[in-house]
Short mmCIF file of N, CA and C in Angstrom, two decimals:
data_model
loop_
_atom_site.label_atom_id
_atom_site.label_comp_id
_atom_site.label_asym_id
_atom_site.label_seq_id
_atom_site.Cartn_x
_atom_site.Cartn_y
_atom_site.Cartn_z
N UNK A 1 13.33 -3.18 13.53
CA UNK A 1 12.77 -4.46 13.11
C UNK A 1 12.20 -4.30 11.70
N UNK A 2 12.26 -5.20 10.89
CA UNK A 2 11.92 -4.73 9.67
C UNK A 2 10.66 -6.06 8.99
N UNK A 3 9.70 -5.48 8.35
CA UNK A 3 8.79 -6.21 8.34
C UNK A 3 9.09 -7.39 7.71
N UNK A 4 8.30 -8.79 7.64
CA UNK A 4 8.46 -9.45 6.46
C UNK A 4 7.56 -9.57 5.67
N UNK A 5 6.05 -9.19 6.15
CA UNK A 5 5.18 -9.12 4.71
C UNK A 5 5.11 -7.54 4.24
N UNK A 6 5.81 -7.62 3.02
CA UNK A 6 5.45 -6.09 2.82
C UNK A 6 4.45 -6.14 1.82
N UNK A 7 4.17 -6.90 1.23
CA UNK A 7 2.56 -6.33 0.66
C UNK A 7 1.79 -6.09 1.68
N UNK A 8 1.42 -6.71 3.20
CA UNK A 8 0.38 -6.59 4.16
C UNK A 8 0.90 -5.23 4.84
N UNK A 9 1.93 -4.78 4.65
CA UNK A 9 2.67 -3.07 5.02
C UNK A 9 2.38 -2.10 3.84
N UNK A 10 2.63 -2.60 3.25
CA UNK A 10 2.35 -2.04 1.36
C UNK A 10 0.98 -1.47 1.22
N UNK A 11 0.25 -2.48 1.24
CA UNK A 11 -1.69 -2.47 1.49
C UNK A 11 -1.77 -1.49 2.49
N UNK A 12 -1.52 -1.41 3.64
CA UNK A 12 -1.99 -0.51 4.83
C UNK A 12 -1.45 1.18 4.82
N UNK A 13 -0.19 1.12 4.35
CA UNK A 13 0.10 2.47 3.97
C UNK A 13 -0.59 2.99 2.82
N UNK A 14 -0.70 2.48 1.76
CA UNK A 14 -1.54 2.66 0.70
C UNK A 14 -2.90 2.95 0.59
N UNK A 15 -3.81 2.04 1.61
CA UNK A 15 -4.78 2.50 2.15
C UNK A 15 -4.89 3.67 3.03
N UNK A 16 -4.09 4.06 3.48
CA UNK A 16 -4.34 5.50 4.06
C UNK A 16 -4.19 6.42 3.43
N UNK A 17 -3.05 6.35 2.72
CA UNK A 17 -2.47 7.33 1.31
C UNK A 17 -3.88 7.76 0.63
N UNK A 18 -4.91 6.59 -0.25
CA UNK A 18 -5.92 6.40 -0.68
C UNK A 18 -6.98 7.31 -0.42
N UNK A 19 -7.06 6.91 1.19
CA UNK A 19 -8.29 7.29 2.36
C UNK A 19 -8.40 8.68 1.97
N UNK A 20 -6.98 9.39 2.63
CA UNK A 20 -6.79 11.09 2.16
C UNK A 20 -7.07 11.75 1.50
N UNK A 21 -6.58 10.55 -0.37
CA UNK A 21 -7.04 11.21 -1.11
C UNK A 21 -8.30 11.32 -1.40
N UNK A 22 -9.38 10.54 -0.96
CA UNK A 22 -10.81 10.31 -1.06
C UNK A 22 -10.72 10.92 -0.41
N UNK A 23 -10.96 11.78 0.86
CA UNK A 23 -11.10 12.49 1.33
C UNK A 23 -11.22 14.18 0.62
N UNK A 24 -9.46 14.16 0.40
CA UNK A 24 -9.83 15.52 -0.92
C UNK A 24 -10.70 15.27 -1.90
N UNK A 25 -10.56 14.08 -2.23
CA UNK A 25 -11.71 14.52 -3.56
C UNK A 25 -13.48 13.83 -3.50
N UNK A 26 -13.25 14.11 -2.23
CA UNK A 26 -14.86 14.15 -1.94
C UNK A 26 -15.35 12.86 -2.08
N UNK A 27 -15.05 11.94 -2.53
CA UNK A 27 -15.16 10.55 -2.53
C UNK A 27 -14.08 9.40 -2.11
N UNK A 28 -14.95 9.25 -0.77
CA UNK A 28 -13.74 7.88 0.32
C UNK A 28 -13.64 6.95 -0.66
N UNK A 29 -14.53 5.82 -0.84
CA UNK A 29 -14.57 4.72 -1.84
C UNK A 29 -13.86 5.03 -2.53
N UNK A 30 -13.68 5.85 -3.92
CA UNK A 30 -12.33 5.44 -4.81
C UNK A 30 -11.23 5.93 -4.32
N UNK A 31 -11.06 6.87 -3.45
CA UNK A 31 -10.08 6.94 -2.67
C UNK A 31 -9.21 5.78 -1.84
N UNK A 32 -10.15 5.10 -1.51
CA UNK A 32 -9.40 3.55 -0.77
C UNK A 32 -9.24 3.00 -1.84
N UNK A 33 -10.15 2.47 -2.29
CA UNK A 33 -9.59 1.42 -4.13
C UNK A 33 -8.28 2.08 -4.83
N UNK A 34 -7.54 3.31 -5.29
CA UNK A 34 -6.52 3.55 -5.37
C UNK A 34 -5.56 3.59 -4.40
N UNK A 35 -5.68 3.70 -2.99
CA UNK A 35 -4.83 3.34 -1.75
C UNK A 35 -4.65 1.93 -2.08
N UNK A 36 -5.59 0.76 -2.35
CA UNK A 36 -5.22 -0.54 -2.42
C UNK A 36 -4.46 -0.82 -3.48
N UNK A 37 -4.71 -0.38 -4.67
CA UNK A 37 -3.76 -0.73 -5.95
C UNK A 37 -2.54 0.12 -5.85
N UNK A 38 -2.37 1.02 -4.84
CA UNK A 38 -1.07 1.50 -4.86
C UNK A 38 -0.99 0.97 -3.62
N UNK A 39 -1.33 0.22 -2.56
CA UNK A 39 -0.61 -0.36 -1.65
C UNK A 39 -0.11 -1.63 -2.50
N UNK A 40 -0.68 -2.58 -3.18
CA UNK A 40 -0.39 -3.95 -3.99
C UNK A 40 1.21 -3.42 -4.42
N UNK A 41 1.24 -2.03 -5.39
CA UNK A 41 2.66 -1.82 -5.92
C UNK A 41 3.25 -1.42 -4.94
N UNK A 42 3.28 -0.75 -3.80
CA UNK A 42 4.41 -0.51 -3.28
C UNK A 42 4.88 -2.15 -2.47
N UNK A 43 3.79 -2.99 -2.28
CA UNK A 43 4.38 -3.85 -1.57
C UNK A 43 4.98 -5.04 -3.06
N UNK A 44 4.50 -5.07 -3.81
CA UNK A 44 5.47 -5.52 -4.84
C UNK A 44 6.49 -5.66 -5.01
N UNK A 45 6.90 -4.04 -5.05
CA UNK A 45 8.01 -3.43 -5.59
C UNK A 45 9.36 -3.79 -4.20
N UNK A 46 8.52 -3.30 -2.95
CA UNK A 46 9.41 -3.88 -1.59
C UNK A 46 9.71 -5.17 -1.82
N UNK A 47 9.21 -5.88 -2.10
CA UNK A 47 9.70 -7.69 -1.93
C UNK A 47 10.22 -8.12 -3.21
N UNK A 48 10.90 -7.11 -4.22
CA UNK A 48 11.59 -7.55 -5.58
C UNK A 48 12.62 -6.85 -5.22
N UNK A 49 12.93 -5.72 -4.38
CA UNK A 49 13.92 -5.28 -3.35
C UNK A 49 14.91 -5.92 -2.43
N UNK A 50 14.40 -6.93 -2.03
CA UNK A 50 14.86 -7.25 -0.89
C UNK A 50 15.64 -8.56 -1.04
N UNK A 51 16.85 -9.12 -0.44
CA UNK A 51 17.41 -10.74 -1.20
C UNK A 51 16.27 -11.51 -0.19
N UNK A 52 16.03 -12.44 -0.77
CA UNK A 52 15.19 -13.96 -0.19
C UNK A 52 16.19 -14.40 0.80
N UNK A 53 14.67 -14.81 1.67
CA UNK A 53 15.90 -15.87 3.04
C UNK A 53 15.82 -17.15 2.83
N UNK A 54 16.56 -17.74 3.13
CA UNK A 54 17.17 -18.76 2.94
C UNK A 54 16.68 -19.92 4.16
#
């Protein structure tokens, strides 16, 4: 099944991505704030990917 909002898939993977890295670097908070701006682009980038339905 394949999603149809991928920014709201985009955002959530990104946020974890984020989480981790706040995690390594000792600070959660900017760790999630870069999970979110790299969830925004990956879900961007997915829905300029994909043909429009009709």
């Amino acid at each position: 099944m394949k999603a149809k909002n991928h920014m709201g898939a985009g955002i959530a993977i990104g946020t974890g991505v984020g989480a981790a890295i706040g995690v390594a670097m000792g600070n959660l908070a900017i760790g999630i704030a870069i999970g979110i701006a790299l969830g925004i682009a990956i879900g961007s980038s997915k829905k300029k990917n994909t043909p429009e339905e009709k």
